[in-house]
Amino acid sequence: MLTSVFLGFIFGVGLAALLTLFVGVYTIGPTERGVLTTFGRVQRILGTTAEDPQLGALLTAEEKLRYNYPNVRVIPPGGPYFKWPWQRLYKVDMTIQTIDITWDPDIKQDSIEAVTKDNLTVQISGQIRGKPCERNLYAYLFGISHPAAHVVGYFISVLRDRIATFHGEKSEGAVEGVSINDLRRNLSLINSYMEESCHKTSARYGVDLDAALITNIDPPSDVDEALASINTTQNQVAASISQAKADADQKLKMAEQAVQIAENRAEAEAAPILELGKTLEAMHAEGGKAALDNYLRNASLPLREKAAQTILSLKL
């Protein structure tokens, strides 16, 4: 009897050991990270995320109090590792994931709405890319119930504020007071702004935002048709203004060339007179008035002869 009880005890202990070994051994994949909890409490290391030089720098003083999460022990890829039955393993996929900004766990929608600075309701679609932040896995696993939903909600909140206050640079041909044109022309600037503004999601929600891509910003169909007509007319006006400026520039250039030609002709006609003046001045300096009188007498002889011949011709 005692032998049977002892053998049963040994068998039970051996079976429990085998089950513990079978259930307790695990590995972490190359694109995964692991986090263990013991009786529901996560394994921690010293410090908090608010004290982290990278994460803490993203938050304001008020946000540091709200999003001050403990640093947790992160299990790197590899194995085999062992855990006790009272411990629970959380595996986190660290690959970059793409999420549509219209995604919502509670409702189905094709686009999100935002209001521009001129009170025009537009439909926006796009995607964001992100991955869990290894330095803040506590927030990702335990700080919030659904990290992806929080990140998308935060992104949409920042995006709506940007759409409502966006002012694009004025450009020739732009329709004054219609912000949809500015938004469409500056999608790259908006995407860059969203990426910079959402860097703090890693400290708030444990998600590193990798990229933002707003693909479409569309007004209601009737408004879009009206804007198309306005833009067409505005483009025609801009083309006419450009043509008029080109014609005016061409006429101005021709006028400048005509003035230059007249100046050149006047200089050519004045050159001999100026040269003669210099010659007479030099003669006067060397020979005085007598030299000038002799020059004038000699210069007038051909004219007198020509005049005499003219008079003879008239008499005949």
PDB file of N, CA and C in Angstrom, residues 116-163:
ATOM      1  N   THR A 116     -11.879  72.961 -42.604  1.00  0.00           N
ATOM      2  CA  THR A 116     -10.798  73.874 -42.958  1.00  0.00           C
ATOM      3  C   THR A 116     -11.024  75.242 -42.322  1.00  0.00           C
ATOM      4  N   LYS A 117     -10.065  76.144 -42.495  1.00  0.00           N
ATOM      5  CA  LYS A 117     -10.154  77.476 -41.899  1.00  0.00           C
ATOM      6  C   LYS A 117     -11.281  78.311 -42.485  1.00  0.00           C
ATOM      7  N   ASP A 118     -11.764  77.954 -43.694  1.00  0.00           N
ATOM      8  CA  ASP A 118     -12.897  78.662 -44.274  1.00  0.00           C
ATOM      9  C   ASP A 118     -14.192  77.861 -44.147  1.00  0.00           C
ATOM     10  N   ASN A 119     -14.245  76.989 -43.100  1.00  0.00           N
ATOM     11  CA  ASN A 119     -15.454  76.242 -42.743  1.00  0.00           C
ATOM     12  C   ASN A 119     -15.922  75.302 -43.850  1.00  0.00           C
ATOM     13  N   LEU A 120     -14.989  74.721 -44.581  1.00  0.00           N
ATOM     14  CA  LEU A 120     -15.319  73.724 -45.597  1.00  0.00           C
ATOM     15  C   LEU A 120     -15.015  72.337 -45.038  1.00  0.00           C
ATOM     16  N   THR A 121     -16.000  71.455 -45.044  1.00  0.00           N
ATOM     17  CA  THR A 121     -15.817  70.092 -44.550  1.00  0.00           C
ATOM     18  C   THR A 121     -15.205  69.235 -45.641  1.00  0.00           C
ATOM     19  N   VAL A 122     -14.056  68.653 -45.359  1.00  0.00           N
ATOM     20  CA  VAL A 122     -13.346  67.848 -46.351  1.00  0.00           C
ATOM     21  C   VAL A 122     -13.244  66.405 -45.866  1.00  0.00           C
ATOM     22  N   GLN A 123     -13.090  65.511 -46.832  1.00  0.00           N
ATOM     23  CA  GLN A 123     -12.916  64.089 -46.558  1.00  0.00           C
ATOM     24  C   GLN A 123     -11.441  63.733 -46.734  1.00  0.00           C
ATOM     25  N   ILE A 124     -10.848  63.106 -45.722  1.00  0.00           N
ATOM     26  CA  ILE A 124      -9.419  62.813 -45.734  1.00  0.00           C
ATOM     27  C   ILE A 124      -9.196  61.303 -45.629  1.00  0.00           C
ATOM     28  N   SER A 125      -8.258  60.815 -46.421  1.00  0.00           N
ATOM     29  CA  SER A 125      -7.855  59.417 -46.344  1.00  0.00           C
ATOM     30  C   SER A 125      -6.340  59.330 -46.386  1.00  0.00           C
ATOM     31  N   GLY A 126      -5.805  58.259 -45.835  1.00  0.00           N
ATOM     32  CA  GLY A 126      -4.351  58.093 -45.799  1.00  0.00           C
ATOM     33  C   GLY A 126      -3.964  56.958 -44.879  1.00  0.00           C
ATOM     34  N   GLN A 127      -2.670  56.799 -44.669  1.00  0.00           N
ATOM     35  CA  GLN A 127      -2.154  55.732 -43.816  1.00  0.00           C
ATOM     36  C   GLN A 127      -1.042  56.265 -42.916  1.00  0.00           C
ATOM     37  N   ILE A 128      -0.814  55.549 -41.837  1.00  0.00           N
ATOM     38  CA  ILE A 128       0.333  55.794 -40.983  1.00  0.00           C
ATOM     39  C   ILE A 128       1.060  54.466 -40.769  1.00  0.00           C
ATOM     40  N   ARG A 129       2.359  54.560 -40.569  1.00  0.00           N
ATOM     41  CA  ARG A 129       3.174  53.374 -40.318  1.00  0.00           C
ATOM     42  C   ARG A 129       3.882  53.520 -38.981  1.00  0.00           C
ATOM     43  N   GLY A 130       3.885  52.455 -38.224  1.00  0.00           N
ATOM     44  CA  GLY A 130       4.532  52.506 -36.926  1.00  0.00           C
ATOM     45  C   GLY A 130       4.834  51.115 -36.396  1.00  0.00           C
ATOM     46  N   LYS A 131       5.562  51.084 -35.283  1.00  0.00           N
ATOM     47  CA  LYS A 131       5.905  49.825 -34.633  1.00  0.00           C
ATOM     48  C   LYS A 131       6.006  50.064 -33.135  1.00  0.00           C
ATOM     49  N   PRO A 132       5.912  49.016 -32.322  1.00  0.00           N
ATOM     50  CA  PRO A 132       6.047  49.190 -30.873  1.00  0.00           C
ATOM     51  C   PRO A 132       7.412  49.761 -30.501  1.00  0.00           C
ATOM     52  N   CYS A 133       7.406  50.611 -29.476  1.00  0.00           N
ATOM     53  CA  CYS A 133       8.644  51.219 -28.985  1.00  0.00           C
ATOM     54  C   CYS A 133       9.258  50.298 -27.929  1.00  0.00           C
ATOM     55  N   GLU A 134      10.434  49.768 -28.214  1.00  0.00           N
ATOM     56  CA  GLU A 134      11.066  48.821 -27.295  1.00  0.00           C
ATOM     57  C   GLU A 134      11.400  49.466 -25.956  1.00  0.00           C
ATOM     58  N   ARG A 135      11.631  50.780 -25.932  1.00  0.00           N
ATOM     59  CA  ARG A 135      11.986  51.467 -24.692  1.00  0.00           C
ATOM     60  C   ARG A 135      10.756  51.753 -23.830  1.00  0.00           C
ATOM     61  N   ASN A 136       9.554  51.512 -24.373  1.00  0.00           N
ATOM     62  CA  ASN A 136       8.340  51.833 -23.621  1.00  0.00           C
ATOM     63  C   ASN A 136       7.276  50.763 -23.845  1.00  0.00           C
ATOM     64  N   LEU A 137       7.654  49.509 -23.649  1.00  0.00           N
ATOM     65  CA  LEU A 137       6.704  48.416 -23.849  1.00  0.00           C
ATOM     66  C   LEU A 137       5.661  48.347 -22.736  1.00  0.00           C
ATOM     67  N   TYR A 138       5.926  48.970 -21.604  1.00  0.00           N
ATOM     68  CA  TYR A 138       4.909  48.982 -20.544  1.00  0.00           C
ATOM     69  C   TYR A 138       3.667  49.727 -21.026  1.00  0.00           C
ATOM     70  N   ALA A 139       3.873  50.894 -21.645  1.00  0.00           N
ATOM     71  CA  ALA A 139       2.725  51.646 -22.151  1.00  0.00           C
ATOM     72  C   ALA A 139       2.008  50.869 -23.239  1.00  0.00           C
ATOM     73  N   TYR A 140       2.763  50.202 -24.103  1.00  0.00           N
ATOM     74  CA  TYR A 140       2.166  49.461 -25.207  1.00  0.00           C
ATOM     75  C   TYR A 140       1.333  48.278 -24.713  1.00  0.00           C
ATOM     76  N   LEU A 141       1.818  47.585 -23.684  1.00  0.00           N
ATOM     77  CA  LEU A 141       1.135  46.375 -23.222  1.00  0.00           C
ATOM     78  C   LEU A 141       0.128  46.629 -22.101  1.00  0.00           C
ATOM     79  N   PHE A 142       0.458  47.560 -21.187  1.00  0.00           N
ATOM     80  CA  PHE A 142      -0.351  47.709 -19.992  1.00  0.00           C
ATOM     81  C   PHE A 142      -0.884  49.126 -19.774  1.00  0.00           C
ATOM     82  N   GLY A 143      -0.296  50.126 -20.430  1.00  0.00           N
ATOM     83  CA  GLY A 143      -0.716  51.499 -20.189  1.00  0.00           C
ATOM     84  C   GLY A 143      -2.043  51.851 -20.814  1.00  0.00           C
ATOM     85  N   ILE A 144      -2.337  51.283 -21.979  1.00  0.00           N
ATOM     86  CA  ILE A 144      -3.582  51.561 -22.693  1.00  0.00           C
ATOM     87  C   ILE A 144      -4.158  50.246 -23.195  1.00  0.00           C
ATOM     88  N   SER A 145      -5.464  50.244 -23.409  1.00  0.00           N
ATOM     89  CA  SER A 145      -6.133  49.005 -23.788  1.00  0.00           C
ATOM     90  C   SER A 145      -5.919  48.653 -25.245  1.00  0.00           C
ATOM     91  N   HIS A 146      -5.826  49.667 -26.127  1.00  0.00           N
ATOM     92  CA  HIS A 146      -5.675  49.401 -27.552  1.00  0.00           C
ATOM     93  C   HIS A 146      -4.719  50.435 -28.138  1.00  0.00           C
ATOM     94  N   PRO A 147      -3.402  50.151 -28.184  1.00  0.00           N
ATOM     95  CA  PRO A 147      -2.425  51.145 -28.641  1.00  0.00           C
ATOM     96  C   PRO A 147      -2.705  51.676 -30.042  1.00  0.00           C
ATOM     97  N   ALA A 148      -3.054  50.806 -30.982  1.00  0.00           N
ATOM     98  CA  ALA A 148      -3.284  51.254 -32.354  1.00  0.00           C
ATOM     99  C   ALA A 148      -4.431  52.250 -32.422  1.00  0.00           C
ATOM    100  N   ALA A 149      -5.507  51.992 -31.687  1.00  0.00           N
ATOM    101  CA  ALA A 149      -6.652  52.900 -31.687  1.00  0.00           C
ATOM    102  C   ALA A 149      -6.272  54.248 -31.082  1.00  0.00           C
ATOM    103  N   HIS A 150      -5.468  54.240 -30.025  1.00  0.00           N
ATOM    104  CA  HIS A 150      -5.044  55.491 -29.404  1.00  0.00           C
ATOM    105  C   HIS A 150      -4.158  56.299 -30.352  1.00  0.00           C
ATOM    106  N   VAL A 151      -3.240  55.619 -31.040  1.00  0.00           N
ATOM    107  CA  VAL A 151      -2.340  56.329 -31.946  1.00  0.00           C
ATOM    108  C   VAL A 151      -3.120  56.929 -33.109  1.00  0.00           C
ATOM    109  N   VAL A 152      -4.043  56.165 -33.687  1.00  0.00           N
ATOM    110  CA  VAL A 152      -4.853  56.684 -34.791  1.00  0.00           C
ATOM    111  C   VAL A 152      -5.695  57.860 -34.315  1.00  0.00           C
ATOM    112  N   GLY A 153      -6.306  57.741 -33.125  1.00  0.00           N
ATOM    113  CA  GLY A 153      -7.109  58.838 -32.592  1.00  0.00           C
ATOM    114  C   GLY A 153      -6.279  60.081 -32.341  1.00  0.00           C
ATOM    115  N   TYR A 154      -5.092  59.905 -31.790  1.00  0.00           N
ATOM    116  CA  TYR A 154      -4.207  61.053 -31.559  1.00  0.00           C
ATOM    117  C   TYR A 154      -3.777  61.681 -32.880  1.00  0.00           C
ATOM    118  N   PHE A 155      -3.453  60.842 -33.866  1.00  0.00           N
ATOM    119  CA  PHE A 155      -3.047  61.333 -35.184  1.00  0.00           C
ATOM    120  C   PHE A 155      -4.162  62.154 -35.826  1.00  0.00           C
ATOM    121  N   ILE A 156      -5.386  61.654 -35.762  1.00  0.00           N
ATOM    122  CA  ILE A 156      -6.515  62.364 -36.370  1.00  0.00           C
ATOM    123  C   ILE A 156      -6.757  63.687 -35.652  1.00  0.00           C
ATOM    124  N   SER A 157      -6.600  63.708 -34.342  1.00  0.00           N
ATOM    125  CA  SER A 157      -6.784  64.947 -33.590  1.00  0.00           C
ATOM    126  C   SER A 157      -5.784  66.009 -34.028  1.00  0.00           C
ATOM    127  N   VAL A 158      -4.499  65.617 -34.138  1.00  0.00           N
ATOM    128  CA  VAL A 158      -3.469  66.559 -34.586  1.00  0.00           C
ATOM    129  C   VAL A 158      -3.723  66.978 -36.032  1.00  0.00           C
ATOM    130  N   LEU A 159      -4.155  66.039 -36.868  1.00  0.00           N
ATOM    131  CA  LEU A 159      -4.403  66.339 -38.282  1.00  0.00           C
ATOM    132  C   LEU A 159      -5.553  67.329 -38.433  1.00  0.00           C
ATOM    133  N   ARG A 160      -6.627  67.137 -37.687  1.00  0.00           N
ATOM    134  CA  ARG A 160      -7.762  68.062 -37.779  1.00  0.00           C
ATOM    135  C   ARG A 160      -7.371  69.471 -37.343  1.00  0.00           C
ATOM    136  N   ASP A 161      -6.550  69.563 -36.318  1.00  0.00           N
ATOM    137  CA  ASP A 161      -6.089  70.883 -35.888  1.00  0.00           C
ATOM    138  C   ASP A 161      -5.227  71.525 -36.973  1.00  0.00           C
ATOM    139  N   ARG A 162      -4.386  70.728 -37.626  1.00  0.00           N
ATOM    140  CA  ARG A 162      -3.537  71.268 -38.690  1.00  0.00           C
ATOM    141  C   ARG A 162      -4.381  71.721 -39.887  1.00  0.00           C
ATOM    142  N   ILE A 163      -5.371  70.931 -40.254  1.00  0.00           N
ATOM    143  CA  ILE A 163      -6.230  71.286 -41.385  1.00  0.00           C
ATOM    144  C   ILE A 163      -6.982  72.579 -41.088  1.00  0.00           C
TER     145      ILE A 163
END
